[in-house]
Tab-separated table of C-alpha atoms and ligand atoms in Angstrom:
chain	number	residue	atom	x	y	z
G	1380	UNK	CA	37.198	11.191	51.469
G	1381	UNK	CA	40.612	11.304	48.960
G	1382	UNK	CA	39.711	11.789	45.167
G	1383	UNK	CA	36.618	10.123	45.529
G	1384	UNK	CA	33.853	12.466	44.070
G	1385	UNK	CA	29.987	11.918	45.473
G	1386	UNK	CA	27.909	10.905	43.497
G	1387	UNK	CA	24.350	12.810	43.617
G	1388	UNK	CA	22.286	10.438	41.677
G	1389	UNK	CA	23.084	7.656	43.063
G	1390	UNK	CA	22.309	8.765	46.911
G	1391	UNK	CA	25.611	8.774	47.482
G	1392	UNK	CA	25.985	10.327	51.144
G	1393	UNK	CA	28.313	8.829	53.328
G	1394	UNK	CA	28.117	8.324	56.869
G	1395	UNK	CA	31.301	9.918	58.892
G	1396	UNK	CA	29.908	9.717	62.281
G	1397	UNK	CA	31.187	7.125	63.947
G	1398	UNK	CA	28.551	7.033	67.056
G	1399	UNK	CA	25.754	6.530	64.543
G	1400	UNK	CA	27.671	3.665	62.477
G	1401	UNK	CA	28.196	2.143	65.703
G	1402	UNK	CA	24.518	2.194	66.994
G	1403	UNK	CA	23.007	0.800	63.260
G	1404	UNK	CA	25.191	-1.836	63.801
G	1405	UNK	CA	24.099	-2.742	67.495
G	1406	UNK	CA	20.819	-2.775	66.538
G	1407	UNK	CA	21.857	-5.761	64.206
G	1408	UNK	CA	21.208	-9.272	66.350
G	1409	UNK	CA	23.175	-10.912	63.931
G	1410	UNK	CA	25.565	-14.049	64.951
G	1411	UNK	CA	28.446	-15.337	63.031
G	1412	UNK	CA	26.471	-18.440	61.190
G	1413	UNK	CA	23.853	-15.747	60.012
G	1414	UNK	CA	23.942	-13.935	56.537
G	1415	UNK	CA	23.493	-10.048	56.353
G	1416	UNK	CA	23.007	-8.275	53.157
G	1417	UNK	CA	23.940	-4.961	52.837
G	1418	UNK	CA	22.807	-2.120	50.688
G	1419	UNK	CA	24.731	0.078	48.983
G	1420	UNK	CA	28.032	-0.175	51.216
G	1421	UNK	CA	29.707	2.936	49.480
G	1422	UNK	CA	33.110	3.557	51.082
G	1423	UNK	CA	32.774	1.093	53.762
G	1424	UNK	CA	31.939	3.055	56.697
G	1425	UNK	CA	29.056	0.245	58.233
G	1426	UNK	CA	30.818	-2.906	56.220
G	1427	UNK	CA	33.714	-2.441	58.326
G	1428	UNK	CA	31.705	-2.624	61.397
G	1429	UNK	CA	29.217	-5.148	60.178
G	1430	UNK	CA	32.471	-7.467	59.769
G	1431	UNK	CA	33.160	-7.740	63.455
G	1432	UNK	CA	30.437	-9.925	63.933
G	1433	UNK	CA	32.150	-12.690	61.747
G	1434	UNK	CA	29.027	-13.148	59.730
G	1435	UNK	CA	28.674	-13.947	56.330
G	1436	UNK	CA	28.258	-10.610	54.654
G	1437	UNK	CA	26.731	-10.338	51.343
G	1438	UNK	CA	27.564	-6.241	49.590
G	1439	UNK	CA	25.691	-4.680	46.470
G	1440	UNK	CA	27.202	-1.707	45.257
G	1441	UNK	CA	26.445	-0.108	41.860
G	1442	UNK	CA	29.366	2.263	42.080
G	1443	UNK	CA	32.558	0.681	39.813
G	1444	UNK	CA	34.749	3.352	41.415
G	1445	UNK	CA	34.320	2.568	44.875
G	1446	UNK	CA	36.414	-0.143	44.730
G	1447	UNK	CA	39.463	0.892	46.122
G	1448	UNK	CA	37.434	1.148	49.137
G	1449	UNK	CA	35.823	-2.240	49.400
G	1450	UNK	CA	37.818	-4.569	47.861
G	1451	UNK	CA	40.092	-4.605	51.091
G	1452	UNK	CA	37.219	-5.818	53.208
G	1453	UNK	CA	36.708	-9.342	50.977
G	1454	UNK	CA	37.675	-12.304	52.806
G	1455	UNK	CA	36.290	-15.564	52.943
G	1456	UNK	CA	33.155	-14.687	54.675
G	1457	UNK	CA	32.600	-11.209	52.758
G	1458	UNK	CA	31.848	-10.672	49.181
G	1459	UNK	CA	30.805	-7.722	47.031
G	1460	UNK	CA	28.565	-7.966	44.029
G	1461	UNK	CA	28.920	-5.157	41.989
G	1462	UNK	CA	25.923	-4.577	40.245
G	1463	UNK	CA	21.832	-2.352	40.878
G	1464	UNK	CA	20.713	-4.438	44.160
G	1465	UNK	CA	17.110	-3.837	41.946
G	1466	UNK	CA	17.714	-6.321	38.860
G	1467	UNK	CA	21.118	-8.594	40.497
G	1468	UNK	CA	19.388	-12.435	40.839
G	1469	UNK	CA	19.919	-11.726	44.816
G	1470	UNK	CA	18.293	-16.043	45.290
G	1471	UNK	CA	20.904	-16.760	43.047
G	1472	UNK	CA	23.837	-15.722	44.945
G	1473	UNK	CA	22.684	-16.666	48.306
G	1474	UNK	CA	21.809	-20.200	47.332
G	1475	UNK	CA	25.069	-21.147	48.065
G	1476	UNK	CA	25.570	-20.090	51.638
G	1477	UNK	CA	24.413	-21.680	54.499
G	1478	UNK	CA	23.382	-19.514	57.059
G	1479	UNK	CA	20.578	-19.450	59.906
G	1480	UNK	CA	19.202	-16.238	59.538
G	1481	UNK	CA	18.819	-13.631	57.065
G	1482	UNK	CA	19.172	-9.499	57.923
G	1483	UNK	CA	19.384	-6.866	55.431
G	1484	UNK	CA	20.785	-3.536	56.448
G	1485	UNK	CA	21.749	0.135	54.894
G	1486	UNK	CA	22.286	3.415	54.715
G	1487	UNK	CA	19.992	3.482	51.673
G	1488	UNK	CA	20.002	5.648	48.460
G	1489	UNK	CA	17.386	7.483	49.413
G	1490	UNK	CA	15.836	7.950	45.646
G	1491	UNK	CA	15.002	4.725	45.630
G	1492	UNK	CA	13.724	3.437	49.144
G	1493	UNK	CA	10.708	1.902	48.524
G	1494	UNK	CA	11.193	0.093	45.315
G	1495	UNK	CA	14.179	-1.799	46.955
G	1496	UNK	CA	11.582	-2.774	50.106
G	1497	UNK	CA	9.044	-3.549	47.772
G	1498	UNK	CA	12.015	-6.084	45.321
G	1499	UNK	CA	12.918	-7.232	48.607
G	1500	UNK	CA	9.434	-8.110	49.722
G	1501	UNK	CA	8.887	-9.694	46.051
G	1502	UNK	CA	11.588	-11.999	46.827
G	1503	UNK	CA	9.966	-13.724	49.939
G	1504	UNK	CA	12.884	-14.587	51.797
G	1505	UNK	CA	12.427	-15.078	55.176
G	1506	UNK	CA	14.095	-12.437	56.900
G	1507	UNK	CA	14.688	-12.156	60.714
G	1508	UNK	CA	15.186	-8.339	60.491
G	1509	UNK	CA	16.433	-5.358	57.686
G	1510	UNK	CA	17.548	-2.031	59.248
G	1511	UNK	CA	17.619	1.002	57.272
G	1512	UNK	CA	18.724	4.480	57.168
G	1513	UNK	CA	16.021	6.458	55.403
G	1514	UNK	CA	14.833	9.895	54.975
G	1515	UNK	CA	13.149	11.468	58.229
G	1516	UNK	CA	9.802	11.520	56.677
G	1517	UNK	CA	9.955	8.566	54.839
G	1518	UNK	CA	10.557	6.925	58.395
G	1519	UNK	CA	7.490	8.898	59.468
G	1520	UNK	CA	5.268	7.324	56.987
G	1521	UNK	CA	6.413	3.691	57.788
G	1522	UNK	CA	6.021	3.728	61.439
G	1523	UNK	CA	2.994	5.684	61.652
G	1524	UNK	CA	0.075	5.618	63.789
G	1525	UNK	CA	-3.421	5.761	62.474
G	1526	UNK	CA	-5.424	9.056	62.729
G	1527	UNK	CA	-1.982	10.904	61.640
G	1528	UNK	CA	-1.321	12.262	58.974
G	1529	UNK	CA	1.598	10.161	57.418
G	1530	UNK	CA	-0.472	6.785	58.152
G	1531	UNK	CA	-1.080	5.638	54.626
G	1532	UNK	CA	-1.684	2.315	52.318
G	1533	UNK	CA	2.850	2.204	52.521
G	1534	UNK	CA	2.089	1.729	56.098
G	1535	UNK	CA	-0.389	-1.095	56.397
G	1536	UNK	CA	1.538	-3.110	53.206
G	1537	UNK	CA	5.136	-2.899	55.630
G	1538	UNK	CA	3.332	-3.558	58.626
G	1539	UNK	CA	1.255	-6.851	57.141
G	1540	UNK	CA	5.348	-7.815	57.096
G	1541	UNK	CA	6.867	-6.591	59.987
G	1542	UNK	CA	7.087	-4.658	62.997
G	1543	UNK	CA	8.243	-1.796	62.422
G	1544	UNK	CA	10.190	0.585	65.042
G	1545	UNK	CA	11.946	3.945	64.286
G	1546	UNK	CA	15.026	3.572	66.390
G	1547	UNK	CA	16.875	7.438	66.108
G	1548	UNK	CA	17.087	10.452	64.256
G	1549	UNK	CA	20.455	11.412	62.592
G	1550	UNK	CA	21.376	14.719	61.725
G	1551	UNK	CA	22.224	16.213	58.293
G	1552	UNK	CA	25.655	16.275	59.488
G	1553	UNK	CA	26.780	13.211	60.379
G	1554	UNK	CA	27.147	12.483	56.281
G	1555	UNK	CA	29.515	13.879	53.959
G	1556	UNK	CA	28.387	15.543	51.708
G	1557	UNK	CA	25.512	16.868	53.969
G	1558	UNK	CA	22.284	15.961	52.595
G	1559	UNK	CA	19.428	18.439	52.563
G	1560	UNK	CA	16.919	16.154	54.507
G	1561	UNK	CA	17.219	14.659	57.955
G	1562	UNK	CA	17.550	11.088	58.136
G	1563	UNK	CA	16.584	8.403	60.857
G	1564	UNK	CA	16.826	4.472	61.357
G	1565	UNK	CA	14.256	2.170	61.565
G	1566	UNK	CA	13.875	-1.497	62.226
G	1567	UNK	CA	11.548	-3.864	60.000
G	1568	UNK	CA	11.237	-7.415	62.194
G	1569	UNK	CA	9.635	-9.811	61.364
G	1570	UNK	CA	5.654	-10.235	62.011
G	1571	UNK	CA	5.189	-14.099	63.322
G	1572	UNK	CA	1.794	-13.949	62.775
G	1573	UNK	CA	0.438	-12.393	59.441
G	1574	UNK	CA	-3.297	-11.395	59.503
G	1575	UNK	CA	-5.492	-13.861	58.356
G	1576	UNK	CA	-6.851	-12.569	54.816
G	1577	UNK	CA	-5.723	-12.779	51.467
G	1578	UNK	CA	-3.182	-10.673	50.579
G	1579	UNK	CA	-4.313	-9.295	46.746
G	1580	UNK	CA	-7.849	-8.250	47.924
G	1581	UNK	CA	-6.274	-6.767	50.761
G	1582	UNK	CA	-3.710	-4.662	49.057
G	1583	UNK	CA	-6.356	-3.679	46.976
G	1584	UNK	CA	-8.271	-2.392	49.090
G	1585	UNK	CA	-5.595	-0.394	51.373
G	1586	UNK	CA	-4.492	1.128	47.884
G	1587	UNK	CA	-8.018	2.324	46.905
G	1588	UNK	CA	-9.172	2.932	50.031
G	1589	UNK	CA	-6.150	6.026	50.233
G	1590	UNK	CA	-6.156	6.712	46.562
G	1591	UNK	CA	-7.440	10.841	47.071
G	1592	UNK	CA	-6.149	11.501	50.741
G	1593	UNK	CA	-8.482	14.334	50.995
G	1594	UNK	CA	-11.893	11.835	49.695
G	1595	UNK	CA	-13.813	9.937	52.301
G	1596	UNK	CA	-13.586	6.384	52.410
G	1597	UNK	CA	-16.303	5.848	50.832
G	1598	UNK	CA	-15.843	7.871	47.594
G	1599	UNK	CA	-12.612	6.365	47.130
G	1600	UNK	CA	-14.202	3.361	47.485
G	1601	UNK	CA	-16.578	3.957	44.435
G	1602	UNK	CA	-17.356	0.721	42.745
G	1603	UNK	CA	-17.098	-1.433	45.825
G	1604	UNK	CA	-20.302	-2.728	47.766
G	1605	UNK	CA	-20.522	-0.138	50.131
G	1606	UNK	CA	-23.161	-1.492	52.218
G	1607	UNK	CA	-21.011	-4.365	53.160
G	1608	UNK	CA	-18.234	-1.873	54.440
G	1609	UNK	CA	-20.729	-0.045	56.522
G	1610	UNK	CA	-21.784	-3.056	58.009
G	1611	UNK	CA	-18.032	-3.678	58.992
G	1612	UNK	CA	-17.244	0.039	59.772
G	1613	UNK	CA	-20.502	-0.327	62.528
G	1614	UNK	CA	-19.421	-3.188	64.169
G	1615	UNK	CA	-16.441	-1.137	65.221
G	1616	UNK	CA	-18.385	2.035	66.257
G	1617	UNK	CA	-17.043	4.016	62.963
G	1618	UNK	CA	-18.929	6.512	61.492
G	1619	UNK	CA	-19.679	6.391	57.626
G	1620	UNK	CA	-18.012	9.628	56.615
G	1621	UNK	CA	-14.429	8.439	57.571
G	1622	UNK	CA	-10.949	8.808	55.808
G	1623	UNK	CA	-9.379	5.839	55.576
G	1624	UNK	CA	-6.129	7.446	57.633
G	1625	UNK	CA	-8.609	7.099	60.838
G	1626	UNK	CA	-8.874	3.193	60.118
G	1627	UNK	CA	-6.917	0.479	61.946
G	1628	UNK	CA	-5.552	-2.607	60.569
G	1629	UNK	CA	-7.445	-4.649	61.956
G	1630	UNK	CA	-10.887	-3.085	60.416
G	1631	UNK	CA	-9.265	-3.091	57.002
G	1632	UNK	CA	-8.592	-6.918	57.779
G	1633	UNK	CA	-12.128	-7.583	58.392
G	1634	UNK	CA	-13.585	-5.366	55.594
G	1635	UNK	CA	-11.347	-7.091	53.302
G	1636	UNK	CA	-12.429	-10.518	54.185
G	1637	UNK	CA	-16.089	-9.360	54.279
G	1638	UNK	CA	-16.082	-8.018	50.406
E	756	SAM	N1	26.812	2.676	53.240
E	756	SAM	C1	27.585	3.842	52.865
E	756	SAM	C2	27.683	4.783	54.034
E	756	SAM	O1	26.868	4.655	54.947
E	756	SAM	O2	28.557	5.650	54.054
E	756	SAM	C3	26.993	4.554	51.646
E	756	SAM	C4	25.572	4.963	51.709
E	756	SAM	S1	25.004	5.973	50.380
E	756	SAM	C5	23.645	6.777	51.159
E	756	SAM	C6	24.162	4.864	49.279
E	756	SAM	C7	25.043	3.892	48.508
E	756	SAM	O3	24.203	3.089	47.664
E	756	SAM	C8	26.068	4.545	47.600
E	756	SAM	O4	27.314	3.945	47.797
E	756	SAM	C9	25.547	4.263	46.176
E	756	SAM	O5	26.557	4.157	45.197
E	756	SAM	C10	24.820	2.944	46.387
E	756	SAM	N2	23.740	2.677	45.410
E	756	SAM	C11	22.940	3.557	44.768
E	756	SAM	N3	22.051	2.930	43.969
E	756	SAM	C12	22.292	1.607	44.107
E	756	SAM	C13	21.705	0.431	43.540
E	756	SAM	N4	20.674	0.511	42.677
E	756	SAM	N5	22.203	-0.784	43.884
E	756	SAM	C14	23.242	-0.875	44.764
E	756	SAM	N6	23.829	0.199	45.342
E	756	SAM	C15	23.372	1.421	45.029
């Protein structure tokens, strides 16, 4: 790692297994007249990889003294903004490149995960697919499953997006320095066909409906028109006591559009 210090508060952990950089980047379908963004490229490890596949490569690293490390890798095809990939006008500096698809990918600072999927969701760019390294658990809650207990409002906002896939675990030590969580990579693809509702009254209702995890649905749902929600709820053959961890999509969907 030469002089090069890590530093804590800004996520930095760097990957130093080479089998892992090598499977993130064949899970990336990207072709040389695509565009892929990358996260936080710290020292290089995936950007060096990522350039193989000759595509225009788009780097935002916050971290001045990195670049002794990745100013080597700019060429015509690769840049690096330096700057927080939460506030840089991202539109502004892809405006400019023609490309076919869009991917975002990386091993992500893991203190702030979800406010760079939620900026990059704010941005409504059409994206083909974004993989990510995350924490373990954080993975858990994306991807999961309803009737478990990481299924949560975090879950149905990503998954009104995309499809979502955990892909592998990777172990504490395949990062220097070792972090003290596991980590694992998922895939976010894109969903061709969004539900049909509209998206603010649904949000709203996914956030209320898991504001107190331990409250039923229905007193979390206090100040709503309960009545029409148990109407929904029946057609489905669910009882009126349920947590809103036990509900599907699909019945959100339709109690959302029925409010
Ligand atoms: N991709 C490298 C690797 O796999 O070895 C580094 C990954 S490290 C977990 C996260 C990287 O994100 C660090 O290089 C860190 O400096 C950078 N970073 C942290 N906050 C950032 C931000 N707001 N915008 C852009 N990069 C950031």
């Amino acid at each position: 790692m030469g002089k090069m210090k890590a530093k804590k508060n800004l996520g930095q952990n760097f990957l130093i297994d080479k089998n892992v950089i090598t499977k993130i980047n064949n899970s990336i379908g990207a072709k040389s007249d695509d565009l892929i963004i990358e996260i936080g490229p710290g020292m290089g490890a995936l950007t060096k990889e990522l350039k193989i596949k000759n595509a225009h490569l788009l780097c935002y690293e916050i971290d001045n003294d990195l670049k002794n490390y990745l100013e080597p890798l700019i060429d015509s095809k690769t840049k690096i903004i330096w700057g927080d990939f939460l506030t840089c006008d991202i539109l502004k500096a892809i405006e400019n490149i023609k490309y076919h698809n869009l991917y975002i990918v990386g091993n992500l600072p893991y203190y702030i995960t979800t406010p760079i999927i939620k900026r990059i969701i704010d941005l409504k760019l059409d994206i083909e697919e974004m993989v990510f390294m995350v924490q373990d658990e954080v993975a858990e809650r994306f991807t999961a499953q309803p009737k478990s207990k990481d299924y949560g409002s975090i879950t149905l906002f990503l998954k009104y997006y995309f499809e979502l896939e955990k892909l592998f675990k990777v172990s504490k030590n395949s990062f220097n320095p070792v972090p003290k969580v596991e980590s694992a990579v998922i895939i976010f693809k894109k969903r061709i066909k969004k539900p049909n509702v509209i998206e603010d009254k649904y949000f709203k209702l996914i956030k209320d409906s898991f504001k107190y995890k331990r409250k039923t649905l229905k007193n979390n749902l206090n100040g709503y028109d309960f009545s029409k929600v148990k109407e929904i709820l029946r057609k489905y053959n669910i009882e009126e006591n349920v947590r809103a961890e036990e509900i599907p999509e699909e019945v959100f969907i339709d109690i959302a559009n029925n409010l």
